[in-house]
Coordinates of C-alpha atoms and ligand atoms in Angstrom, one line a residue:
M1 CA 17.1 34.7 -53.8
D2 CA 21.2 34.6 -53.6
K3 CA 23.3 36.0 -50.3
D4 CA 24.0 38.9 -52.4
Q5 CA 19.9 40.2 -52.8
V6 CA 20.0 38.8 -49.1
A7 CA 22.8 41.0 -48.2
A8 CA 21.3 44.2 -50.0
I9 CA 18.0 44.4 -48.2
L10 CA 19.6 43.7 -44.6
S11 CA 21.1 46.1 -45.3
E12 CA 18.5 48.5 -46.2
I13 CA 16.3 47.6 -43.2
G14 CA 19.3 48.8 -41.7
V15 CA 19.3 52.2 -42.9
L16 CA 15.3 52.4 -43.3
L17 CA 15.4 51.7 -39.1
E18 CA 18.3 54.1 -38.8
L19 CA 16.1 56.6 -39.9
K20 CA 13.6 56.1 -38.3
G21 CA 16.1 56.4 -35.2
E22 CA 15.5 52.9 -34.0
N23 CA 18.2 51.7 -31.1
P24 CA 20.8 51.4 -32.3
F25 CA 21.8 47.1 -31.2
K26 CA 18.7 46.8 -34.1
T27 CA 19.9 48.3 -36.6
R28 CA 23.2 46.7 -36.0
A29 CA 22.2 43.1 -35.9
Y30 CA 21.2 44.2 -39.1
T31 CA 24.4 46.1 -40.8
N32 CA 26.1 43.2 -39.3
G33 CA 24.3 40.6 -40.8
A34 CA 24.4 41.7 -44.3
R35 CA 28.7 41.6 -43.8
V36 CA 28.7 37.8 -42.8
L37 CA 25.9 37.0 -45.6
E38 CA 28.1 39.0 -47.6
G39 CA 31.1 37.4 -46.6
L40 CA 29.5 33.5 -46.6
T41 CA 31.1 30.3 -48.3
V42 CA 28.4 27.8 -48.7
P43 CA 25.5 28.1 -49.9
L44 CA 22.6 29.7 -48.6
E45 CA 19.8 27.9 -49.6
T46 CA 22.3 25.2 -47.6
L47 CA 22.1 26.8 -44.7
V48 CA 18.6 27.9 -45.2
A49 CA 17.4 24.1 -46.3
E50 CA 19.6 22.7 -43.5
N51 CA 17.6 24.9 -40.6
R52 CA 22.1 26.5 -40.2
L53 CA 21.3 29.8 -40.0
G54 CA 21.5 29.9 -36.4
E55 CA 25.8 29.4 -36.4
L56 CA 26.0 32.8 -37.8
K57 CA 27.9 35.1 -35.5
G58 CA 24.7 38.1 -34.7
F59 CA 21.9 35.3 -36.2
G60 CA 18.9 35.7 -33.5
D61 CA 15.6 34.0 -34.6
A62 CA 14.2 37.2 -36.1
L63 CA 16.8 37.6 -38.6
Q64 CA 17.4 34.2 -38.7
D65 CA 13.5 34.3 -40.1
K66 CA 13.7 37.4 -42.6
V67 CA 17.0 35.7 -43.7
A68 CA 14.9 32.6 -44.8
T69 CA 11.6 34.0 -45.6
L70 CA 13.4 35.9 -48.6
V71 CA 16.2 32.9 -49.6
T72 CA 12.1 30.9 -50.2
T73 CA 10.2 33.3 -51.4
G74 CA 12.2 36.3 -52.6
Q75 CA 10.0 38.7 -50.0
L76 CA 9.5 39.7 -47.2
K77 CA 6.8 41.8 -45.9
Y78 CA 8.5 43.3 -42.6
Y79 CA 10.2 45.0 -45.7
D80 CA 8.1 46.4 -47.6
D81 CA 5.5 47.7 -44.6
L82 CA 9.0 49.5 -43.6
K83 CA 10.1 51.2 -47.1
A84 CA 6.8 51.9 -47.3
S85 CA 6.6 53.6 -43.7
V86 CA 10.1 55.9 -45.4
P87 CA 8.8 58.9 -47.2
P88 CA 10.8 58.5 -50.2
G89 CA 12.9 61.8 -50.0
L90 CA 14.9 60.6 -47.5
I91 CA 15.8 57.5 -49.0
E92 CA 17.2 59.7 -51.7
M93 CA 18.5 62.3 -49.2
L94 CA 21.4 59.3 -48.2
G95 CA 22.6 59.8 -52.0
I96 CA 24.1 63.2 -51.0
Q97 CA 27.8 62.1 -50.4
G98 CA 27.9 63.4 -46.6
V99 CA 24.9 63.5 -45.3
G100 CA 23.8 59.6 -43.4
P101 CA 20.9 58.2 -41.6
K102 CA 21.9 60.3 -38.7
K103 CA 21.2 63.3 -40.1
V104 CA 18.6 63.0 -42.3
K105 CA 16.5 61.6 -39.8
R106 CA 17.4 65.1 -37.8
L107 CA 17.1 67.5 -40.3
H108 CA 13.9 65.6 -41.0
D109 CA 12.2 65.6 -37.1
E110 CA 13.6 69.0 -36.8
L111 CA 13.3 71.2 -39.7
G112 CA 10.8 68.9 -41.6
I113 CA 12.8 68.5 -44.7
D114 CA 11.8 65.5 -46.6
T115 CA 13.1 66.1 -50.5
I116 CA 16.4 67.0 -52.1
E117 CA 15.3 69.9 -52.3
K118 CA 13.5 71.5 -49.2
L119 CA 17.1 70.1 -47.7
E120 CA 18.8 73.1 -50.6
A121 CA 16.4 75.7 -50.3
A122 CA 16.8 75.3 -46.1
C123 CA 20.6 75.9 -47.2
K124 CA 19.9 79.0 -49.4
A125 CA 18.3 80.2 -46.3
G126 CA 21.4 79.6 -43.9
S127 CA 19.1 77.8 -41.4
I128 CA 21.7 73.8 -42.3
A129 CA 24.6 76.2 -40.4
A130 CA 21.9 77.2 -37.2
L131 CA 21.4 73.9 -36.8
D132 CA 22.9 72.0 -33.3
G133 CA 26.2 70.0 -34.9
F134 CA 26.1 71.2 -38.7
G135 CA 27.2 75.1 -38.7
E136 CA 28.8 76.9 -41.9
K137 CA 31.0 74.6 -44.0
S138 CA 28.7 71.6 -43.6
Q139 CA 26.0 73.4 -45.0
A140 CA 28.2 74.6 -47.6
K141 CA 29.2 70.9 -48.3
I142 CA 25.6 70.2 -48.7
L143 CA 25.0 72.1 -51.4
E144 CA 28.0 70.9 -52.9
A145 CA 27.2 67.9 -53.1
I146 CA 23.6 68.7 -53.9
A147 CA 24.7 70.5 -57.5
F148 CA 27.6 67.6 -57.3
K149 CA 24.1 64.3 -57.4
R150 CA 22.4 66.5 -60.1
Q151 CA 25.0 66.9 -62.4
F152 CA 25.9 63.3 -62.6
A153 CA 22.5 62.5 -61.6
S154 CA 21.8 61.4 -65.5
R155 CA 24.5 59.6 -65.9
H156 CA 25.8 56.0 -64.8
R157 CA 28.8 54.1 -63.7
L158 CA 29.3 51.2 -67.0
V159 CA 28.8 48.5 -64.5
D160 CA 25.8 49.5 -63.5
A161 CA 24.4 49.8 -66.8
L162 CA 25.4 46.8 -68.0
E163 CA 23.9 44.9 -64.8
V164 CA 20.9 45.5 -66.4
A165 CA 20.9 45.8 -69.6
E166 CA 22.4 42.6 -70.2
P167 CA 19.0 40.7 -69.1
I168 CA 16.6 42.2 -71.4
L169 CA 19.6 41.6 -74.0
D170 CA 19.0 38.2 -73.1
S171 CA 15.3 38.2 -72.6
L172 CA 15.2 40.3 -76.4
R173 CA 17.2 37.0 -78.0
S174 CA 15.0 35.1 -76.4
H175 CA 11.5 36.3 -77.5
P176 CA 10.7 34.4 -81.6
D177 CA 10.0 37.5 -83.3
V178 CA 13.3 38.8 -83.4
I179 CA 15.8 38.4 -85.4
R180 CA 19.2 40.1 -84.6
C181 CA 19.6 42.4 -80.9
S182 CA 21.9 43.8 -79.6
T183 CA 23.2 46.7 -77.1
A184 CA 24.4 49.7 -79.3
G185 CA 25.3 54.0 -77.8
S186 CA 27.7 54.2 -75.6
L187 CA 27.3 50.7 -73.9
R188 CA 28.1 48.9 -76.5
R189 CA 31.5 51.1 -77.1
W190 CA 32.4 50.0 -73.4
K191 CA 32.7 53.6 -72.5
E192 CA 33.2 53.9 -68.6
V193 CA 30.6 55.7 -68.1
I194 CA 26.8 56.2 -69.9
G195 CA 23.9 58.7 -70.0
D196 CA 21.4 56.2 -71.8
I197 CA 21.3 52.3 -72.7
D198 CA 20.2 51.8 -76.4
F199 CA 19.0 48.7 -77.4
L200 CA 18.3 47.4 -81.0
V201 CA 16.3 44.6 -82.7
S202 CA 15.4 43.5 -85.7
S203 CA 12.3 42.1 -86.5
K204 CA 9.6 41.5 -88.7
D205 CA 7.3 42.3 -86.0
P206 CA 8.0 45.3 -84.4
A207 CA 4.6 46.6 -82.0
S208 CA 5.2 42.7 -80.3
V209 CA 8.8 43.2 -79.3
I210 CA 7.8 46.4 -78.5
E211 CA 4.9 45.5 -75.9
Y212 CA 7.6 42.7 -74.5
F213 CA 10.5 45.0 -74.2
V214 CA 8.3 47.3 -71.6
A215 CA 6.6 44.7 -70.0
Q216 CA 10.4 43.4 -68.8
P217 CA 10.6 42.7 -64.4
G218 CA 13.6 45.6 -64.9
V219 CA 11.5 48.6 -66.5
R220 CA 9.9 50.5 -63.7
S221 CA 7.9 52.9 -66.0
V222 CA 7.1 53.8 -70.1
L223 CA 8.6 57.1 -70.8
A224 CA 7.2 56.7 -74.9
K225 CA 6.1 53.8 -76.5
G226 CA 5.7 54.4 -81.0
E227 CA 5.7 51.5 -83.8
T228 CA 9.2 51.0 -83.8
K229 CA 10.7 52.9 -81.0
A230 CA 9.8 53.1 -76.7
S231 CA 11.7 54.8 -73.7
V232 CA 11.5 53.5 -70.0
I233 CA 13.2 54.1 -67.2
L234 CA 14.0 50.6 -66.0
G235 CA 14.2 49.7 -61.5
E236 CA 17.7 51.4 -61.1
G237 CA 16.6 55.4 -62.4
I238 CA 19.2 54.2 -66.4
Q239 CA 16.9 55.4 -68.7
A240 CA 16.9 53.0 -72.0
D241 CA 15.5 53.3 -75.6
L242 CA 14.2 50.5 -77.9
R243 CA 14.4 50.8 -81.3
V244 CA 12.9 47.9 -83.9
V245 CA 14.3 48.0 -87.0
A246 CA 13.7 46.0 -90.8
D247 CA 16.6 42.9 -90.6
S248 CA 17.8 44.0 -94.1
E249 CA 18.0 48.0 -91.9
Y250 CA 19.6 46.4 -89.0
P251 CA 23.5 46.8 -90.1
F252 CA 23.0 50.8 -90.4
A253 CA 21.0 51.2 -87.7
L254 CA 23.5 49.5 -85.7
A255 CA 26.4 50.8 -86.7
Y256 CA 24.2 54.6 -86.7
F257 CA 23.4 54.0 -83.6
T258 CA 26.7 52.3 -81.8
G259 CA 28.6 56.1 -82.7
S260 CA 30.6 57.1 -81.7
K261 CA 28.6 60.6 -83.5
E262 CA 31.7 61.4 -84.3
H263 CA 33.1 58.3 -85.3
N264 CA 29.5 58.6 -87.7
I265 CA 30.7 62.2 -88.8
V266 CA 33.4 60.9 -90.8
M267 CA 32.4 57.6 -91.5
R268 CA 29.0 59.9 -93.1
Q269 CA 31.8 61.7 -95.1
R270 CA 33.7 58.4 -96.4
A271 CA 29.9 57.6 -98.0
I272 CA 29.4 61.2 -99.3
A273 CA 33.3 61.3 -101.2
R274 CA 32.4 57.8 -102.2
G275 CA 29.4 59.3 -104.4
L276 CA 27.1 56.5 -101.6
R277 CA 24.6 58.2 -98.9
L278 CA 25.5 56.3 -95.3
N279 CA 22.5 56.8 -93.0
E280 CA 20.8 54.8 -90.2
Y281 CA 18.3 53.2 -92.7
G282 CA 21.7 52.6 -95.1
L283 CA 23.6 53.2 -98.1
F284 CA 23.0 54.3 -100.4
R285 CA 24.2 54.7 -104.6
S286 CA 23.1 58.1 -104.5
T287 CA 24.1 61.5 -104.4
E288 CA 21.3 63.3 -102.0
E289 CA 19.6 61.9 -98.4
T290 CA 17.0 58.9 -98.7
R291 CA 16.2 55.2 -97.7
D292 CA 14.9 54.3 -100.4
P293 CA 15.2 50.6 -100.7
A294 CA 16.3 50.5 -105.0
L295 CA 19.0 52.1 -103.4
R296 CA 20.4 50.5 -101.0
V297 CA 24.3 48.4 -101.1
A298 CA 23.5 45.7 -99.9
C299 CA 25.3 45.0 -96.7
N300 CA 25.0 41.8 -94.5
D301 CA 26.7 43.0 -91.5
E302 CA 28.6 46.1 -90.2
A303 CA 32.2 44.5 -91.0
D304 CA 30.3 45.2 -95.0
I305 CA 29.9 48.9 -95.0
F306 CA 33.0 49.4 -93.3
R307 CA 34.4 47.0 -96.3
E308 CA 32.1 49.4 -98.5
L309 CA 33.6 52.1 -97.0
D310 CA 37.7 50.5 -97.1
L311 CA 38.4 50.3 -93.8
A312 CA 38.8 47.4 -92.0
Y313 CA 36.2 46.4 -89.7
V314 CA 36.6 48.8 -86.6
P315 CA 35.8 47.2 -83.2
P316 CA 32.8 49.0 -81.1
E317 CA 34.9 50.4 -78.4
L318 CA 37.3 52.1 -81.0
R319 CA 34.5 54.0 -82.5
E320 CA 35.4 57.4 -80.9
D321 CA 37.3 59.2 -84.1
Q322 CA 40.3 58.8 -82.2
G323 CA 42.6 57.1 -85.6
E324 CA 40.4 54.8 -86.1
F325 CA 40.0 55.8 -90.0
E326 CA 44.1 56.1 -90.8
A327 CA 44.5 52.6 -89.0
G328 CA 41.7 50.6 -90.6
E329 CA 42.4 52.3 -94.4
K330 CA 45.8 50.3 -93.8
D331 CA 44.3 47.3 -92.2
A332 CA 46.8 48.6 -89.2
L333 CA 43.6 48.1 -86.2
P334 CA 45.5 46.6 -83.9
R335 CA 44.3 43.1 -82.8
L336 CA 42.3 44.4 -79.5
V337 CA 43.1 41.8 -76.7
E338 CA 40.5 39.9 -75.0
W339 CA 39.8 39.0 -71.3
T340 CA 40.0 35.6 -72.1
D341 CA 43.9 36.3 -72.3
L342 CA 44.4 37.0 -68.6
K343 CA 46.3 34.7 -66.7
G344 CA 46.4 36.2 -63.5
S345 CA 45.3 40.0 -61.8
L346 CA 48.8 41.5 -59.5
H347 CA 46.6 43.6 -57.2
N348 CA 44.3 42.1 -55.0
H349 CA 43.5 42.0 -51.1
S350 CA 42.5 39.3 -48.7
D351 CA 41.2 39.7 -45.4
W352 CA 45.0 40.6 -43.8
S353 CA 43.9 43.9 -44.7
D354 CA 40.7 45.4 -46.1
G355 CA 39.5 42.8 -48.1
R356 CA 37.1 40.1 -47.6
N357 CA 38.5 36.8 -48.1
T358 CA 41.3 34.3 -46.2
L359 CA 44.4 33.6 -48.0
S360 CA 42.9 29.8 -49.2
D361 CA 39.6 30.7 -50.1
I362 CA 40.6 32.9 -52.5
A363 CA 43.7 30.8 -53.6
D364 CA 41.0 28.2 -54.1
R365 CA 38.1 29.9 -56.0
M366 CA 40.9 31.7 -58.4
E367 CA 42.2 28.3 -59.6
E368 CA 39.2 27.4 -59.7
L369 CA 38.2 30.3 -62.2
G370 CA 41.3 28.3 -64.1
L371 CA 43.5 31.9 -63.4
Q372 CA 47.5 30.8 -63.5
Y373 CA 48.6 33.0 -60.8
W374 CA 46.7 35.5 -57.7
A375 CA 49.3 38.1 -56.4
I376 CA 48.0 39.5 -52.4
T377 CA 49.0 42.5 -52.5
D378 CA 47.9 44.0 -49.1
H379 CA 48.2 47.6 -48.0
S380 CA 51.0 48.7 -45.9
R381 CA 51.1 50.3 -42.8
A382 CA 49.9 54.1 -43.8
S383 CA 47.2 52.6 -44.7
F384 CA 46.2 52.3 -41.3
Q385 CA 42.1 53.0 -42.4
A386 CA 42.8 49.8 -44.3
N387 CA 43.9 47.8 -41.9
G388 CA 47.4 47.8 -43.6
L389 CA 49.7 45.3 -43.0
D390 CA 53.3 46.4 -40.6
E391 CA 56.6 45.0 -41.5
A392 CA 56.4 41.5 -39.4
R393 CA 52.6 41.2 -40.7
L394 CA 54.1 41.7 -43.9
L395 CA 56.5 39.4 -43.0
R396 CA 54.0 36.6 -41.4
Q397 CA 51.8 37.0 -44.1
L398 CA 54.7 35.6 -46.8
T399 CA 55.1 32.4 -44.9
E400 CA 51.5 32.1 -44.6
V401 CA 51.1 32.4 -48.7
A402 CA 54.0 29.6 -48.8
A403 CA 51.9 27.3 -46.8
V404 CA 48.8 28.2 -48.7
N405 CA 50.9 27.5 -52.3
R406 CA 53.0 24.3 -51.0
K407 CA 49.8 22.9 -50.4
L408 CA 48.7 23.3 -54.1
E409 CA 51.2 22.0 -54.7
E410 CA 50.9 18.6 -52.9
R411 CA 47.6 18.4 -55.0
G412 CA 49.3 18.4 -58.5
S413 CA 48.0 22.2 -58.8
D414 CA 49.4 25.0 -60.7
F415 CA 47.9 27.8 -59.5
R416 CA 50.2 29.5 -57.0
L417 CA 49.7 33.2 -54.8
L418 CA 51.4 35.7 -56.1
T419 CA 52.8 37.8 -52.4
G420 CA 53.1 41.5 -52.9
S421 CA 52.8 44.8 -51.4
E422 CA 50.6 47.7 -52.8
V423 CA 53.1 50.2 -50.6
D424 CA 52.3 53.3 -49.9
I425 CA 53.6 56.3 -51.4
L426 CA 54.8 58.7 -48.9
K427 CA 55.9 62.6 -48.8
D428 CA 59.4 61.1 -48.9
G429 CA 59.5 57.9 -49.9
L430 CA 57.8 54.3 -50.1
D431 CA 56.1 53.3 -46.5
F432 CA 58.2 50.4 -46.7
S433 CA 61.7 50.0 -47.2
D434 CA 64.2 48.4 -49.9
E435 CA 64.7 45.2 -48.5
L436 CA 61.5 44.1 -47.5
L437 CA 60.5 45.5 -51.0
A438 CA 63.2 42.6 -52.1
K439 CA 61.8 40.1 -50.5
L440 CA 57.8 40.2 -52.2
D441 CA 57.1 39.1 -56.1
V442 CA 55.2 41.4 -56.4
V443 CA 55.1 46.0 -55.8
V444 CA 52.1 48.4 -56.5
A445 CA 53.2 51.5 -55.6
S446 CA 49.9 53.6 -54.7
L447 CA 49.3 57.1 -54.2
H448 CA 46.5 57.5 -51.8
V449 CA 47.2 60.7 -49.2
P450 CA 47.6 63.0 -52.7
S451 CA 49.5 67.5 -51.6
G452 CA 47.4 69.9 -53.0
E453 CA 49.9 70.8 -55.1
E454 CA 50.4 69.3 -59.2
A455 CA 53.8 69.2 -59.4
E456 CA 55.3 67.7 -55.8
N457 CA 52.4 65.3 -56.5
T458 CA 53.3 64.4 -60.0
R459 CA 57.7 64.0 -58.0
R460 CA 56.0 62.0 -56.0
L461 CA 55.2 59.0 -58.1
I462 CA 58.4 60.0 -60.4
A463 CA 59.7 58.9 -57.4
A464 CA 58.2 56.1 -56.7
A465 CA 58.3 54.3 -60.3
E466 CA 62.7 54.9 -60.1
N467 CA 62.3 52.8 -56.8
P468 CA 63.7 49.5 -59.0
Y469 CA 61.3 47.0 -56.5
V470 CA 58.4 48.6 -57.9
H471 CA 57.3 46.5 -60.4
M472 CA 54.1 48.6 -61.3
L473 CA 52.1 51.6 -60.2
G474 CA 48.2 51.3 -59.1
H475 CA 45.8 53.4 -60.2
L476 CA 48.2 56.2 -61.2
S477 CA 45.0 59.2 -61.3
G478 CA 43.1 58.6 -58.4
R479 CA 40.3 58.8 -59.8
L480 CA 36.6 57.6 -58.3
L481 CA 34.4 57.9 -61.3
L482 CA 31.6 60.2 -60.3
E483 CA 32.7 60.5 -57.2
R484 CA 35.7 62.6 -57.4
D485 CA 38.1 63.9 -59.9
A486 CA 42.0 62.8 -60.5
Y487 CA 44.3 64.6 -58.3
K488 CA 46.2 67.4 -60.0
L489 CA 48.6 65.8 -61.5
N490 CA 50.8 65.3 -65.1
Q491 CA 49.9 62.6 -65.8
R492 CA 52.4 62.9 -68.6
A493 CA 55.4 63.2 -67.1
V494 CA 54.6 60.2 -64.6
I495 CA 54.1 57.5 -68.0
D496 CA 57.0 59.5 -69.9
A497 CA 59.2 58.3 -66.7
C498 CA 57.4 54.4 -66.3
A499 CA 58.6 54.1 -69.9
A500 CA 62.4 55.6 -69.0
T501 CA 62.7 53.4 -65.7
G502 CA 60.5 50.4 -67.2
T503 CA 57.7 50.4 -64.5
W504 CA 54.7 48.9 -65.8
I505 CA 50.7 50.8 -65.1
E506 CA 48.4 49.6 -64.0
L507 CA 44.7 49.4 -65.6
N508 CA 42.5 49.4 -62.3
A509 CA 39.7 46.9 -63.8
S510 CA 37.5 48.5 -60.3
P511 CA 34.6 50.0 -62.5
Y512 CA 35.1 52.6 -59.5
R513 CA 38.3 53.7 -61.7
F514 CA 39.0 52.5 -64.6
D515 CA 42.4 54.2 -63.4
L516 CA 44.7 55.4 -66.1
D517 CA 42.0 56.5 -68.7
W518 CA 41.6 54.5 -71.3
R519 CA 42.1 58.1 -73.5
L520 CA 45.9 57.7 -72.0
W521 CA 46.4 54.8 -73.0
H522 CA 47.2 55.3 -76.8
Y523 CA 50.1 57.9 -75.6
A524 CA 51.5 55.4 -73.1
K525 CA 51.6 52.5 -75.5
S526 CA 53.8 54.8 -78.3
K527 CA 55.9 55.7 -75.2
G528 CA 56.5 51.2 -74.3
V529 CA 54.8 51.6 -71.3
R530 CA 52.7 48.1 -70.0
C531 CA 49.7 47.8 -68.6
V532 CA 48.3 44.9 -66.3
I533 CA 44.9 44.6 -66.1
N534 CA 44.3 44.0 -62.2
C535 CA 40.9 43.7 -60.4
D536 CA 42.0 45.6 -57.3
A537 CA 39.4 43.0 -55.6
H538 CA 38.6 43.2 -52.3
R539 CA 35.4 40.5 -52.9
L540 CA 36.1 37.2 -54.5
D541 CA 33.8 38.2 -57.3
H542 CA 35.3 41.3 -58.3
V543 CA 37.3 39.2 -60.2
Q544 CA 34.5 39.8 -62.7
W545 CA 36.3 42.8 -63.3
L546 CA 38.7 41.7 -65.4
R547 CA 36.3 41.7 -68.3
L548 CA 35.0 44.7 -67.9
G549 CA 39.1 46.1 -67.4
T550 CA 39.4 44.6 -70.7
G551 CA 37.2 46.5 -72.5
I552 CA 38.6 49.5 -71.1
A553 CA 42.2 48.2 -72.4
R554 CA 40.3 47.2 -75.7
K555 CA 39.6 51.0 -75.4
G556 CA 42.9 51.7 -75.5
W557 CA 44.0 50.5 -77.8
L558 CA 46.0 47.1 -76.5
T559 CA 46.5 44.1 -78.0
K560 CA 47.6 41.2 -75.8
A561 CA 51.4 41.5 -75.9
D562 CA 51.4 45.4 -74.4
V563 CA 49.5 43.8 -70.7
I564 CA 51.7 41.7 -68.2
N565 CA 49.6 39.7 -67.0
T566 CA 48.4 37.8 -70.1
L567 CA 51.9 35.9 -69.9
P568 CA 52.1 32.2 -67.8
L569 CA 53.8 32.0 -64.7
D570 CA 56.9 30.9 -65.4
K571 CA 57.0 34.0 -68.2
L572 CA 55.7 36.5 -66.0
R573 CA 58.5 35.2 -63.0
E574 CA 61.1 36.6 -65.4
A575 CA 59.2 39.3 -66.2
L576 CA 59.0 40.3 -62.4
R577 CA 62.3 39.4 -61.3
R578 CA 63.6 41.5 -64.3
Ligands
LIG601 P1 25.3 58.5 -74.3 O1 24.7 57.5 -74.0 O2 25.4 59.9 -73.7 O3 26.0 57.5 -73.4 O4 25.9 57.8 -75.4 P2 25.3 57.0 -76.4 O5 26.6 57.7 -77.9 O6 25.1 56.2 -76.5 O7 24.9 58.5 -77.4 P3 23.1 58.7 -77.7 O8 23.1 57.6 -76.9 O9 22.1 59.8 -77.6 O10 22.9 58.5 -79.1 C1 23.2 56.9 -79.6 C2 24.3 56.7 -80.9 O11 23.3 57.3 -81.9 C3 25.3 57.8 -81.2 O12 26.9 57.4 -80.2 C4 25.6 58.3 -82.3 C5 23.9 58.3 -82.9 N1 23.2 59.7 -82.9 C6 22.1 60.4 -82.3 N2 22.4 61.4 -82.5 C7 23.1 61.0 -83.6 C8 23.5 62.4 -84.2 O13 23.0 63.9 -84.2 N3 24.6 62.2 -85.4 C9 24.9 61.3 -85.5 N4 26.2 61.6 -86.7 N5 24.8 60.3 -85.1 C10 23.9 60.3 -83.7
LIG602 CA1 23.1 55.8 -75.0
LIG603 CA1 19.9 57.0 -76.2
LIG604 ZN1 44.5 51.0 -54.0

């Protein structure tokens, strides 16, 4: 097991102990242990091999033993027993927003509630409001949160789906009976939130592929298993469908199951208009529904299908019936940005505010990955809960960034950290003076505490865009996918203001945000607004989000030229000075 997996188990142990009412010191030892592991910069295996776990802060004998066992064997009896001793419904209750381990324990101890259903019934009967320290208000909140959770139970963030789908796809690819395979559906189209995962395989021996699929380690239960398809529930509670087809049908099945439905409908109409029929089995020379192979137009891949229908190849991200047909007919589809075009990220945090890592560790890693720059834009002072920097600390940070850059220069590296701030947009302006902002390489302005009024939020963001020292607006809508909607805001009006002032807009690549939404980039681009794909990294491994965010930029029809952080360092500096 690697450090993140071990850390996840330690956190879970902490929660389980809290549910059981263990003493807080013991609980905290595990929670803190998890945090320490997450922040490790040396490989955990090395520490275990050299018997050095004791050097870690707060790691007593018991914790050392458990971590060593997990790293070397991948298992831990203590954890398995502990988990088996807690009713699964209690753990599910933790998934309700605002209900933590302490509350779950009290609900269980005092009212015998051990499932979400019982909790809901108790709320409706008014018995939660009667509990000490709960009250009418929190009872209503719990009911609302239960409804919210249900609504999203079958919807998952892209990143969570990718994490389980990619290992299975690799595994399918390695099977000797698999000829071609791919994901399809919303996952292949890179939707920010997906319902279920779709896999497509071509093979001469569907039965063996189906057996292999349902036996994958990620599979929790099998919902259905037929001769050419199967549906399973994966470990994370995500449903996945597999279809197996003959290789001659593969391109048609891939196009069909990639969707979207709206895109498919237009494709079918285009076929009919040409005296053909298109379905999941083929493109047929026929004026009525058929799947007769003798009538099939030979196509080796999806590009052939598009060509038969007088279209340029449409990348999966664009298959939403949002203009791809009009552009595809004229061969005017954009050449979409690729994540390898990106040279760095311009909105990131360090341990100076609420990030995990030091400036020099960040520089080392991003340099190692071949990036050219990485801006440190920690929170400003109004974000006190995120340990925001005041003016004095920010000035000190500038000196420290300069020191890191000097070292880079001495060792002949061209990589540079950039200075900056994610400055809060307050009611009456920005959290820092123009004079201070002028000293920074990069200024990202973000609204963290919105008002309840659309006009007011819009006004504040437009004012920020009008400030000449602000390079870009951060996570414009404030949404958190599957958690919180955008705040009330006229996004188009803000985009217009950015267009008028030459302010860039961030595409926040955090898979919880993907903000600005891809549906609005088409509009922003048409107004001439440029995009910055930012990780908003709080940990080193968030750099991976550049790939996710680029997929969203592609859905928004963006090209390399539309994205500022594809510029090499010298050109970027010029653009920042403007
Ligand atoms: P999801 O799973 O809700 O995130 O969205 P999709 O797009 O993955 O939808 P899904 O899994 O129900 O079906 C996969 C694809 O199969 C879908 O994108 C298009 C195609 N498809 C499914 N049902 C229909 C249909 O009734 N008509 C058409 N034209 N295509 C369909
Ligand atoms: Ca799907
Ligand atoms: Ca499906
Ligand atoms: Zn922020």
